[in-house]
PDB file of C-alpha atoms in Angstrom:
ATOM      1  CA  MET A   1     -15.342  32.097  -4.553  1.00 50.00           C
ATOM      2  CA  GLU A   2     -16.052  29.026  -2.500  1.00 58.00           C
ATOM      3  CA  ILE A   3     -16.183  26.894  -5.717  1.00 64.00           C
ATOM      4  CA  LYS A   4     -12.562  27.971  -6.526  1.00 71.00           C
ATOM      5  CA  VAL A   5     -11.006  27.005  -3.272  1.00 67.00           C
ATOM      6  CA  ASP A   6     -12.831  23.705  -3.415  1.00 69.00           C
ATOM      7  CA  CYS A   7     -11.538  23.053  -7.043  1.00 74.00           C
ATOM      8  CA  GLU A   8      -8.047  24.051  -5.981  1.00 89.00           C
ATOM      9  CA  ILE A   9      -8.051  21.606  -3.341  1.00 88.00           C
ATOM     10  CA  ARG A  10      -9.116  18.934  -5.497  1.00 88.00           C
ATOM     11  CA  GLU A  11      -6.446  19.892  -7.980  1.00 92.00           C
ATOM     12  CA  LEU A  12      -3.850  19.919  -5.295  1.00 92.00           C
ATOM     13  CA  PHE A  13      -4.868  16.329  -4.218  1.00 91.00           C
ATOM     14  CA  ASP A  14      -4.667  15.255  -7.744  1.00 93.00           C
ATOM     15  CA  LYS A  15      -1.095  16.636  -8.126  1.00 93.00           C
ATOM     16  CA  LEU A  16       0.011  15.209  -4.866  1.00 93.00           C
ATOM     17  CA  SER A  17      -1.405  11.759  -5.563  1.00 93.00           C
ATOM     18  CA  ALA A  18       0.258  11.613  -8.954  1.00 94.00           C
ATOM     19  CA  LYS A  19       3.414  12.824  -7.957  1.00 93.00           C
ATOM     20  CA  MET A  20       3.779  10.513  -4.971  1.00 92.00           C
ATOM     21  CA  ARG A  21       2.563   7.481  -7.107  1.00 92.00           C
ATOM     22  CA  ARG A  22       5.244   8.364  -9.696  1.00 94.00           C
ATOM     23  CA  ASP A  23       7.987   8.691  -6.853  1.00 93.00           C
ATOM     24  CA  TYR A  24       6.838   5.424  -5.072  1.00 92.00           C
ATOM     25  CA  SER A  25       6.754   3.627  -8.367  1.00 94.00           C
ATOM     26  CA  GLU A  26      10.218   4.476  -9.322  1.00 94.00           C
ATOM     27  CA  SER A  27      11.462   3.511  -5.733  1.00 95.00           C
ATOM     28  CA  LEU A  28       9.651   0.278  -5.506  1.00 96.00           C
ATOM     29  CA  ARG A  29      10.629  -0.824  -9.056  1.00 95.00           C
ATOM     30  CA  GLU A  30      14.208  -1.017  -7.812  1.00 93.00           C
ATOM     31  CA  LEU A  31      12.843  -3.729  -5.489  1.00 95.00           C
ATOM     32  CA  HIS A  32      11.145  -5.397  -8.397  1.00 95.00           C
ATOM     33  CA  LEU A  33       7.654  -4.227  -6.918  1.00 96.00           C
ATOM     34  CA  TYR A  34       4.812  -2.419  -8.284  1.00 95.00           C
ATOM     35  CA  VAL A  35       2.562   0.197  -6.394  1.00 93.00           C
ATOM     36  CA  GLY A  36       0.162  -1.768  -4.369  1.00 93.00           C
ATOM     37  CA  GLN A  37       2.257  -4.812  -4.042  1.00 96.00           C
ATOM     38  CA  ASP A  38       4.059  -3.072  -0.941  1.00 96.00           C
ATOM     39  CA  ASN A  39       0.668  -3.045   0.710  1.00 95.00           C
ATOM     40  CA  LEU A  40       0.062  -6.685   0.038  1.00 97.00           C
ATOM     41  CA  LEU A  41       3.370  -7.746   1.372  1.00 97.00           C
ATOM     42  CA  TYR A  42       2.810  -5.264   4.454  1.00 97.00           C
ATOM     43  CA  ARG A  43      -0.338  -7.231   5.247  1.00 97.00           C
ATOM     44  CA  LEU A  44       1.621 -10.633   4.938  1.00 97.00           C
ATOM     45  CA  TRP A  45       4.275  -9.120   7.004  1.00 97.00           C
ATOM     46  CA  LEU A  46       1.771  -8.678   9.855  1.00 96.00           C
ATOM     47  CA  GLY A  47       0.898 -12.342   9.477  1.00 95.00           C
ATOM     48  CA  ASP A  48       1.059 -14.520   6.568  1.00 93.00           C
ATOM     49  CA  GLY A  49      -0.917 -17.611   5.650  1.00 95.00           C
ATOM     50  CA  ILE A  50      -4.192 -15.522   4.962  1.00 95.00           C
ATOM     51  CA  THR A  51      -6.454 -16.104   1.876  1.00 94.00           C
ATOM     52  CA  GLN A  52      -6.530 -14.153  -1.267  1.00 92.00           C
ATOM     53  CA  MET A  53     -10.252 -13.166  -0.114  1.00 93.00           C
ATOM     54  CA  GLN A  54      -8.788 -11.992   3.234  1.00 94.00           C
ATOM     55  CA  LEU A  55      -6.269  -9.934   1.345  1.00 95.00           C
ATOM     56  CA  SER A  56      -8.995  -8.531  -0.974  1.00 94.00           C
ATOM     57  CA  GLU A  57     -10.796  -7.429   2.129  1.00 94.00           C
ATOM     58  CA  HIS A  58      -7.877  -6.009   3.995  1.00 93.00           C
ATOM     59  CA  LEU A  59      -6.544  -4.172   1.187  1.00 94.00           C
ATOM     60  CA  ASN A  60      -9.967  -2.958  -0.093  1.00 91.00           C
ATOM     61  CA  CYS A  61      -9.372  -4.290  -3.555  1.00 92.00           C
ATOM     62  CA  GLU A  62     -11.358  -6.388  -6.218  1.00 94.00           C
ATOM     63  CA  PRO A  63     -10.404 -10.079  -6.202  1.00 92.00           C
ATOM     64  CA  PRO A  64      -8.962 -10.069  -9.740  1.00 94.00           C
ATOM     65  CA  THR A  65      -6.450  -7.133  -8.641  1.00 94.00           C
ATOM     66  CA  ILE A  66      -5.303  -9.478  -5.818  1.00 94.00           C
ATOM     67  CA  THR A  67      -5.078 -12.522  -8.089  1.00 94.00           C
ATOM     68  CA  ASN A  68      -2.857 -10.574 -10.356  1.00 95.00           C
ATOM     69  CA  MET A  69      -0.612  -9.148  -7.754  1.00 96.00           C
ATOM     70  CA  VAL A  70      -0.282 -12.684  -6.100  1.00 96.00           C
ATOM     71  CA  LYS A  71       0.574 -14.012  -9.362  1.00 96.00           C
ATOM     72  CA  SER A  72       3.423 -11.435  -9.957  1.00 96.00           C
ATOM     73  CA  LEU A  73       4.744 -11.723  -6.413  1.00 97.00           C
ATOM     74  CA  GLU A  74       4.839 -15.483  -6.703  1.00 97.00           C
ATOM     75  CA  GLN A  75       6.670 -15.405 -10.080  1.00 97.00           C
ATOM     76  CA  ASN A  76       9.172 -13.100  -8.521  1.00 96.00           C
ATOM     77  CA  GLY A  77       9.665 -15.399  -5.650  1.00 97.00           C
ATOM     78  CA  PHE A  78       8.427 -13.125  -2.919  1.00 98.00           C
ATOM     79  CA  ILE A  79       5.298 -15.278  -1.954  1.00 98.00           C
ATOM     80  CA  TYR A  80       4.091 -18.830  -2.296  1.00 97.00           C
ATOM     81  CA  ARG A  81       0.591 -20.296  -2.067  1.00 96.00           C
ATOM     82  CA  LYS A  82      -0.282 -23.455  -0.434  1.00 95.00           C
ATOM     83  CA  ARG A  83      -3.608 -25.312   0.085  1.00 92.00           C
ATOM     84  CA  ASP A  84      -5.167 -25.158   3.539  1.00 88.00           C
ATOM     85  CA  GLU A  85      -4.763 -28.164   5.395  1.00 89.00           C
ATOM     86  CA  LYS A  86      -8.442 -28.213   6.594  1.00 90.00           C
ATOM     87  CA  ASP A  87     -10.153 -27.137   3.443  1.00 90.00           C
ATOM     88  CA  ALA A  88      -8.294 -28.276   0.187  1.00 88.00           C
ATOM     89  CA  ARG A  89     -10.488 -25.717  -1.712  1.00 89.00           C
ATOM     90  CA  VAL A  90      -8.771 -22.831  -0.019  1.00 90.00           C
ATOM     91  CA  MET A  91      -5.331 -21.586  -0.928  1.00 91.00           C
ATOM     92  CA  ARG A  92      -3.283 -19.692   1.693  1.00 95.00           C
ATOM     93  CA  ILE A  93      -0.463 -16.985   0.877  1.00 96.00           C
ATOM     94  CA  PHE A  94       2.766 -17.200   2.549  1.00 98.00           C
ATOM     95  CA  LEU A  95       5.987 -15.119   2.474  1.00 98.00           C
ATOM     96  CA  THR A  96       9.120 -16.691   1.105  1.00 98.00           C
ATOM     97  CA  GLU A  97      12.529 -15.690   2.668  1.00 98.00           C
ATOM     98  CA  LYS A  98      12.895 -13.256  -0.302  1.00 98.00           C
ATOM     99  CA  GLY A  99       9.616 -11.777   0.521  1.00 97.00           C
ATOM    100  CA  LYS A 100      10.443 -11.401   4.242  1.00 98.00           C
ATOM    101  CA  GLU A 101      13.780  -9.654   3.413  1.00 97.00           C
ATOM    102  CA  LEU A 102      11.756  -6.977   1.601  1.00 98.00           C
ATOM    103  CA  GLN A 103      10.310  -5.684   4.790  1.00 97.00           C
ATOM    104  CA  GLU A 104      13.125  -3.262   5.834  1.00 97.00           C
ATOM    105  CA  PRO A 105      13.888  -1.880   2.314  1.00 97.00           C
ATOM    106  CA  VAL A 106      10.085  -1.050   1.827  1.00 97.00           C
ATOM    107  CA  GLY A 107       9.981   0.379   5.295  1.00 97.00           C
ATOM    108  CA  VAL A 108      13.047   2.692   4.321  1.00 97.00           C
ATOM    109  CA  ILE A 109      11.176   3.750   1.104  1.00 96.00           C
ATOM    110  CA  TRP A 110       8.024   4.530   2.977  1.00 95.00           C
ATOM    111  CA  GLN A 111       9.920   6.604   5.597  1.00 96.00           C
ATOM    112  CA  ARG A 112      12.046   8.479   3.030  1.00 95.00           C
ATOM    113  CA  HIS A 113       9.008   9.346   0.979  1.00 95.00           C
ATOM    114  CA  GLN A 114       7.027  10.552   4.015  1.00 94.00           C
ATOM    115  CA  GLU A 115       9.837  12.534   5.286  1.00 95.00           C
ATOM    116  CA  LYS A 116      10.034  14.365   1.906  1.00 94.00           C
ATOM    117  CA  LEU A 117       6.325  14.945   1.665  1.00 93.00           C
ATOM    118  CA  LEU A 118       6.092  16.324   5.317  1.00 95.00           C
ATOM    119  CA  LYS A 119       9.449  18.264   5.177  1.00 96.00           C
ATOM    120  CA  SER A 120       9.262  21.602   6.915  1.00 96.00           C
ATOM    121  CA  ILE A 121       5.764  20.914   8.208  1.00 97.00           C
ATOM    122  CA  SER A 122       5.640  21.144  12.072  1.00 97.00           C
ATOM    123  CA  THR A 123       4.425  18.550  14.473  1.00 96.00           C
ATOM    124  CA  ASP A 124       1.316  20.544  15.283  1.00 97.00           C
ATOM    125  CA  GLU A 125       0.657  20.880  11.549  1.00 97.00           C
ATOM    126  CA  ARG A 126       1.200  17.382  11.006  1.00 96.00           C
ATOM    127  CA  LEU A 127      -1.354  16.490  13.664  1.00 96.00           C
ATOM    128  CA  LEU A 128      -3.978  18.726  12.282  1.00 97.00           C
ATOM    129  CA  LEU A 129      -3.208  17.470   8.603  1.00 95.00           C
ATOM    130  CA  ARG A 130      -4.038  13.850   9.997  1.00 96.00           C
ATOM    131  CA  ARG A 131      -7.140  14.836  11.629  1.00 97.00           C
ATOM    132  CA  LEU A 132      -8.304  16.592   8.669  1.00 95.00           C
ATOM    133  CA  MET A 133      -7.548  13.763   6.262  1.00 93.00           C
ATOM    134  CA  LYS A 134      -9.094  11.296   8.692  1.00 95.00           C
ATOM    135  CA  GLN A 135     -12.224  13.447   8.428  1.00 96.00           C
ATOM    136  CA  MET A 136     -12.122  13.331   4.796  1.00 93.00           C
ATOM    137  CA  GLU A 137     -11.661   9.585   4.784  1.00 91.00           C
ATOM    138  CA  SER A 138     -14.745   9.414   6.966  1.00 94.00           C
ATOM    139  CA  ASN A 139     -16.710  11.518   4.656  1.00 94.00           C
ATOM    140  CA  LEU A 140     -15.985   9.268   1.691  1.00 90.00           C
ATOM    141  CA  PHE A 141     -16.529   6.038   3.534  1.00 85.00           C
TER     142      PHE A 141
END
């Protein structure tokens, strides 16, 4: 019986993940963003001028993935690259005004989706869910 419960939990995570990704994708497309690019922008909103390698480490993504995201965001005018003043081999990533203006609408999308996901779940249940998810994250890493 234990195996059925474990499989059911895995299946529920798969369903939740797929549905959340589709919903986020549709919402972010309205801002000309793809899933993941919002997280890259978030890191820059915390403090831009970091390197692609630092972005890769912060986002736990492979460097080629970051390179593709940076190219796309740059083409859309949300970010720009600039050579480091001390080491010309290093490129730093900065937000444009257009990129800075996305902070509020992306935050609204995140909040709206979280509220939808957690609707009718009590504060105590949310705290328990958070604790359990942190434990699962720890188990994987």
